[in-house]
PDB file of N, CA and C in Angstrom:
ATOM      1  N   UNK A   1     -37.836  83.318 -42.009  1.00 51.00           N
ATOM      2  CA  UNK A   1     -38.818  83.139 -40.955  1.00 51.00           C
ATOM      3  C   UNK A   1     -40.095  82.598 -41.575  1.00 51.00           C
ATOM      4  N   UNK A   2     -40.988  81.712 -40.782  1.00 58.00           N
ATOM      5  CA  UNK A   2     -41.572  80.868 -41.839  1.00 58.00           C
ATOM      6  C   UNK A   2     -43.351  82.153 -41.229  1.00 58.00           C
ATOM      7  N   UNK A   3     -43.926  81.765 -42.006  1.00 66.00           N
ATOM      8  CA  UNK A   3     -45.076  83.029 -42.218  1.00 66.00           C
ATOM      9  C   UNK A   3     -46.511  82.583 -41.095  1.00 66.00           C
ATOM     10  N   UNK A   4     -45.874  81.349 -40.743  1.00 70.00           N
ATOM     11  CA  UNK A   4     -46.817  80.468 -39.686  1.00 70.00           C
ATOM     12  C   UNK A   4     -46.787  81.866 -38.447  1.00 70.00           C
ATOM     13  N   UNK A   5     -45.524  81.652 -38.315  1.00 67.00           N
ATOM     14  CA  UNK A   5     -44.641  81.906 -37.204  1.00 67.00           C
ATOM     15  C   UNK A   5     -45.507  83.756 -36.328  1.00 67.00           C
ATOM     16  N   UNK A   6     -46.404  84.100 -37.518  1.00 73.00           N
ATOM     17  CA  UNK A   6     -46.884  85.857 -36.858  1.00 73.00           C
ATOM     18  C   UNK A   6     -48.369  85.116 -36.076  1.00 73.00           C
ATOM     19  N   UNK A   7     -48.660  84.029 -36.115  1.00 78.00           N
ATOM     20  CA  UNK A   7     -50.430  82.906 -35.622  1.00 78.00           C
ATOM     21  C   UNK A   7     -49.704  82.446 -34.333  1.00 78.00           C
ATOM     22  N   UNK A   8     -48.187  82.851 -33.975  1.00 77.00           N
ATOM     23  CA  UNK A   8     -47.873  81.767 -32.629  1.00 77.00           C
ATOM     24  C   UNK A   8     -48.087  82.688 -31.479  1.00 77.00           C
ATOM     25  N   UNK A   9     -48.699  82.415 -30.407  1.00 82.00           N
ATOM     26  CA  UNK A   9     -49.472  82.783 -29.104  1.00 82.00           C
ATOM     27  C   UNK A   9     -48.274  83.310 -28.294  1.00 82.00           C
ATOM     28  N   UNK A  10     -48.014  84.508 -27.654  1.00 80.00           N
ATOM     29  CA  UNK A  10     -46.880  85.036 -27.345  1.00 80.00           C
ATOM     30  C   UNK A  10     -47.544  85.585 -25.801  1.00 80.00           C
ATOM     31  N   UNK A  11     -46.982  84.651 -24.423  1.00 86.00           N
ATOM     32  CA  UNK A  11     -47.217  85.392 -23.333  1.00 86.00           C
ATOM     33  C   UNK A  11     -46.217  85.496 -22.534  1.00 86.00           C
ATOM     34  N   UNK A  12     -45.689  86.702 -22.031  1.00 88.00           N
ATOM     35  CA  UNK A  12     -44.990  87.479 -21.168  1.00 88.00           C
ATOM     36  C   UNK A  12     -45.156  88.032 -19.680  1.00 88.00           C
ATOM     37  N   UNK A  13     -44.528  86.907 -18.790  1.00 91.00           N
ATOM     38  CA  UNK A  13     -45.074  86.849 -17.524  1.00 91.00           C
ATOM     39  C   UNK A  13     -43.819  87.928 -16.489  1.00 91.00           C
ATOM     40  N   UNK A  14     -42.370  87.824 -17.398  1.00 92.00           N
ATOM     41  CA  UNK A  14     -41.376  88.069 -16.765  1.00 92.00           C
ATOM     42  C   UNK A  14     -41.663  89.749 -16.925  1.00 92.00           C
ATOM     43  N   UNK A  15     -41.287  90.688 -15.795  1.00 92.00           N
ATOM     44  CA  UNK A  15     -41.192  92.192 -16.850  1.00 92.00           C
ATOM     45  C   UNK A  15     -40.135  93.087 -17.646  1.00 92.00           C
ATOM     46  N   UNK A  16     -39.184  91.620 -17.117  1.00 94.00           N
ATOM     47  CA  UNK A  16     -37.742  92.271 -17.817  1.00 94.00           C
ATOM     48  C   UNK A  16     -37.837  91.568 -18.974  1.00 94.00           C
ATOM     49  N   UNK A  17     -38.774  90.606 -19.612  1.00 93.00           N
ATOM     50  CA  UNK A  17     -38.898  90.074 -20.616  1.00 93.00           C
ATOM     51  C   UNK A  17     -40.100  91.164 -21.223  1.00 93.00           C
ATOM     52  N   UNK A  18     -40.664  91.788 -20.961  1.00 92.00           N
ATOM     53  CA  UNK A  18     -41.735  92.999 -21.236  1.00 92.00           C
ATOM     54  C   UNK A  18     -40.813  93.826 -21.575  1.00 92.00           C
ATOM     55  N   UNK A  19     -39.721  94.028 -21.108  1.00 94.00           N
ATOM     56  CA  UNK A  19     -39.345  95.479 -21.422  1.00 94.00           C
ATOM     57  C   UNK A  19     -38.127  95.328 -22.757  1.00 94.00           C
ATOM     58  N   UNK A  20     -37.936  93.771 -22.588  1.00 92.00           N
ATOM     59  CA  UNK A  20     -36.691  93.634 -23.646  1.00 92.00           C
ATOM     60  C   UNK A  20     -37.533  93.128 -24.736  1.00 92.00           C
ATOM     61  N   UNK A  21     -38.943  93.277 -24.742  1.00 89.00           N
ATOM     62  CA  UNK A  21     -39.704  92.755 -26.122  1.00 89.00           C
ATOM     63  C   UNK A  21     -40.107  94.631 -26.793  1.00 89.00           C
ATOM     64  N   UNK A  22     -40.138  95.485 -25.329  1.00 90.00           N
ATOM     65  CA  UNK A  22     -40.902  97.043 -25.981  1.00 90.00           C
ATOM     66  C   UNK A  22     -39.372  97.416 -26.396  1.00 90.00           C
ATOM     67  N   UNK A  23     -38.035  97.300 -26.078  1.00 90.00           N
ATOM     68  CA  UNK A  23     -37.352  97.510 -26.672  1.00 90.00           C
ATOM     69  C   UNK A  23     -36.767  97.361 -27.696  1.00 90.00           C
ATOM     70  N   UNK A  24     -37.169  95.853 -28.251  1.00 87.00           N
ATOM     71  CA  UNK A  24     -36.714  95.542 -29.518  1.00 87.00           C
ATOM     72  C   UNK A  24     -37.718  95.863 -30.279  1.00 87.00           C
ATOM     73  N   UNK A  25     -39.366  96.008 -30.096  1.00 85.00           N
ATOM     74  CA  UNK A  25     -40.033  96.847 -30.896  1.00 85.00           C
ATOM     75  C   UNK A  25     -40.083  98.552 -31.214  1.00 85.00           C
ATOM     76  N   UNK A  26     -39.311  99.289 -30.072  1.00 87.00           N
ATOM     77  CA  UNK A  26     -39.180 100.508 -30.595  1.00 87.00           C
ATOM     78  C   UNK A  26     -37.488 100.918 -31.079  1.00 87.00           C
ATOM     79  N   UNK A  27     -36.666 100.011 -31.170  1.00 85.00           N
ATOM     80  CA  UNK A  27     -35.573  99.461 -31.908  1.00 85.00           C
ATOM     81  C   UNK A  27     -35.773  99.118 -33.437  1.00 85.00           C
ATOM     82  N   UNK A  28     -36.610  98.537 -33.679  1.00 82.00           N
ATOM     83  CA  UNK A  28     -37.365  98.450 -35.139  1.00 82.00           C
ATOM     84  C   UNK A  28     -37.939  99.411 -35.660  1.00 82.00           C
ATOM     85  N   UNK A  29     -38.481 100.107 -34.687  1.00 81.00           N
ATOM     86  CA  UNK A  29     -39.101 101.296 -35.472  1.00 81.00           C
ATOM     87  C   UNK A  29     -38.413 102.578 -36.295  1.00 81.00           C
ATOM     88  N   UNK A  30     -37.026 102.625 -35.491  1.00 74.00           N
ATOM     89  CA  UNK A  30     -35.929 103.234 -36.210  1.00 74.00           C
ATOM     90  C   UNK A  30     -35.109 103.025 -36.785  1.00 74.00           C
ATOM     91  N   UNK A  31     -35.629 101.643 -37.721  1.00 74.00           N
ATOM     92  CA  UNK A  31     -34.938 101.144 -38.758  1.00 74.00           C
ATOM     93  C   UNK A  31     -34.930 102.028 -39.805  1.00 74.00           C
ATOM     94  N   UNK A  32     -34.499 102.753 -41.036  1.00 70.00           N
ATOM     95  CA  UNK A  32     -34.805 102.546 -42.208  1.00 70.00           C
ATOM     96  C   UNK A  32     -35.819 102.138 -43.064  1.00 70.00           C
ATOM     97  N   UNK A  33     -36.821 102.686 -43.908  1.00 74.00           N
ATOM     98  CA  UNK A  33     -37.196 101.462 -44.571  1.00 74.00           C
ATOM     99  C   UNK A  33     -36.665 101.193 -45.568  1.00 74.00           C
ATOM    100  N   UNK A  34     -37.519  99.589 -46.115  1.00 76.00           N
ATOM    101  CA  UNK A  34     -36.552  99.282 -47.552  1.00 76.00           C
ATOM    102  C   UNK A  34     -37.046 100.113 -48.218  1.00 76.00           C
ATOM    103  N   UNK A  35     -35.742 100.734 -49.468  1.00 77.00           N
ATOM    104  CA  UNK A  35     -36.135 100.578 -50.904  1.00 77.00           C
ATOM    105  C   UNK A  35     -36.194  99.789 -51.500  1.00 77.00           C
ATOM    106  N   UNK A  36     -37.213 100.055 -52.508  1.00 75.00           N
ATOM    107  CA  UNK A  36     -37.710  98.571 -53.922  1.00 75.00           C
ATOM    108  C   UNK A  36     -36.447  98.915 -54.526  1.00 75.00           C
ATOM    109  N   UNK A  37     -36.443  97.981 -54.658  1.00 81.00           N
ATOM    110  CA  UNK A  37     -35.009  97.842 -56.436  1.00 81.00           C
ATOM    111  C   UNK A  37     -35.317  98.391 -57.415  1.00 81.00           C
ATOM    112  N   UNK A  38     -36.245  98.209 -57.384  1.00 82.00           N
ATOM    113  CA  UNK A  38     -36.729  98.613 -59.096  1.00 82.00           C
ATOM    114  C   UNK A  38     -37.918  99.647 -58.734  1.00 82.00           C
ATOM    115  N   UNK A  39     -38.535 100.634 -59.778  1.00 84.00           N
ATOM    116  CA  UNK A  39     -39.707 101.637 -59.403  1.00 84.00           C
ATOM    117  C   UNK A  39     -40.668 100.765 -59.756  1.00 84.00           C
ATOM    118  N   UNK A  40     -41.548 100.995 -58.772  1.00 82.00           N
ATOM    119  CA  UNK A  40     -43.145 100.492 -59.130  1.00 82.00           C
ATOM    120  C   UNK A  40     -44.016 101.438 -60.061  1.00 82.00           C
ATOM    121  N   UNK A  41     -44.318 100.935 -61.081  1.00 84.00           N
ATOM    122  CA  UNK A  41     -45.480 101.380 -61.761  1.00 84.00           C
ATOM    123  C   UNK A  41     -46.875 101.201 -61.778  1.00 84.00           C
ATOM    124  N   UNK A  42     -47.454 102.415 -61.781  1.00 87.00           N
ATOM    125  CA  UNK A  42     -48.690 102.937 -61.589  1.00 87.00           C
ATOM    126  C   UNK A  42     -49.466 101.197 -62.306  1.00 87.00           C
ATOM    127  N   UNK A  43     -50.700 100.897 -61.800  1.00 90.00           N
ATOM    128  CA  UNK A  43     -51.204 100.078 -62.548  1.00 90.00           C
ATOM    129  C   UNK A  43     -52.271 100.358 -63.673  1.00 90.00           C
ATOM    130  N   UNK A  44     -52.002  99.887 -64.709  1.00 88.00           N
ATOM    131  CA  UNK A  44     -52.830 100.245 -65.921  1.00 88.00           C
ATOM    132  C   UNK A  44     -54.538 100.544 -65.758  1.00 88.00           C
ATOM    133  N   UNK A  45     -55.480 101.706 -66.077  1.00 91.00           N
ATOM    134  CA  UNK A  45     -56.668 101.470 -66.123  1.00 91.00           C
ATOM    135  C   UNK A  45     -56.480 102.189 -67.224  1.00 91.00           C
ATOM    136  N   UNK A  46     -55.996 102.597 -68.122  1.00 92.00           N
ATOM    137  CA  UNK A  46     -56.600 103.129 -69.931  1.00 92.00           C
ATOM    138  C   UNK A  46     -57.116 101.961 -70.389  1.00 92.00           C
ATOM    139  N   UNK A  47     -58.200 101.918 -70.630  1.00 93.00           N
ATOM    140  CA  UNK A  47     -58.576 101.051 -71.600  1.00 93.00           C
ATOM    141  C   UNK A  47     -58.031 100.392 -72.840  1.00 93.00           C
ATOM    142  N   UNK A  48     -57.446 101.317 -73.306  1.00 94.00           N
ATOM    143  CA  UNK A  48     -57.017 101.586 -75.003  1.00 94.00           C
ATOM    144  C   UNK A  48     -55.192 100.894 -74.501  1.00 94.00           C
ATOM    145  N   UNK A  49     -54.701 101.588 -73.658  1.00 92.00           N
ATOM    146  CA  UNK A  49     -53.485 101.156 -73.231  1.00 92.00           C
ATOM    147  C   UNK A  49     -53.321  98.882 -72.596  1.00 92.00           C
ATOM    148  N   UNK A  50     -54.770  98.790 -72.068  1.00 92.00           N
ATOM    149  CA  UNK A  50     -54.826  97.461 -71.726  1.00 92.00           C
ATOM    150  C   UNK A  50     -54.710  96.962 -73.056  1.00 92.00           C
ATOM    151  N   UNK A  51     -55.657  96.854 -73.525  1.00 93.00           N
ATOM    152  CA  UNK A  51     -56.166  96.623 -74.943  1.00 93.00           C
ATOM    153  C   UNK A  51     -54.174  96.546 -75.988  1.00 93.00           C
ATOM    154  N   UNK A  52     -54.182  97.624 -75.781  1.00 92.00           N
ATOM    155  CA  UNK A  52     -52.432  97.693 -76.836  1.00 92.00           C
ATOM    156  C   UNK A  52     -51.453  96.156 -76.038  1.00 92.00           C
ATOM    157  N   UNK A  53     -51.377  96.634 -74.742  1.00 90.00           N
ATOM    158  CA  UNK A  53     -50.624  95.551 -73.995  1.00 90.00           C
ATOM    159  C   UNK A  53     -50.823  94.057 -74.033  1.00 90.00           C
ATOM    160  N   UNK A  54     -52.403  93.851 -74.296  1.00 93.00           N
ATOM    161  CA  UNK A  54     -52.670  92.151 -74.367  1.00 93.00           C
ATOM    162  C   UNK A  54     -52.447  92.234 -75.688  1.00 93.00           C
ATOM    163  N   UNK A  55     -52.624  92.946 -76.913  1.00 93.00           N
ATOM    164  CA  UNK A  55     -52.189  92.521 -78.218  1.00 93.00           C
ATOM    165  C   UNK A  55     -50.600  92.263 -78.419  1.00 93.00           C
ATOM    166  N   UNK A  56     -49.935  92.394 -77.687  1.00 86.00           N
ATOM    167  CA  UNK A  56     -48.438  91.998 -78.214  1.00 86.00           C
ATOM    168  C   UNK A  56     -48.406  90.719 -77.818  1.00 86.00           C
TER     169      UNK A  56
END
């Protein structure tokens, strides 16, 4: 889905088109969420630890 696509102007005149848009949004809501693949790590503020990391 291209990232334009959340800026496009969305109007809903029909109400069976109202109700099949609140349905597929509270349909989403009981998705799952993702898991990351991999664990995220904390981001570095030790000083001494930055410092070690740019020297390699």
């Amino acid at each position: 889905m291209a990232t334009s696509s959340i800026f496009a102007s969305v109007r809903i005149d029909d109400p069976k088109q109202a109700e099949a848009f609140i349905d597929a949004l509270v349909a989403s809501e009981d998705k799952p969420r993702r898991k990351p693949s991999t664990p995220v790590r904390p981001p570095l503020t030790d000083h001494d630890a930055i410092r070690r990391l740019m020297a390699k």
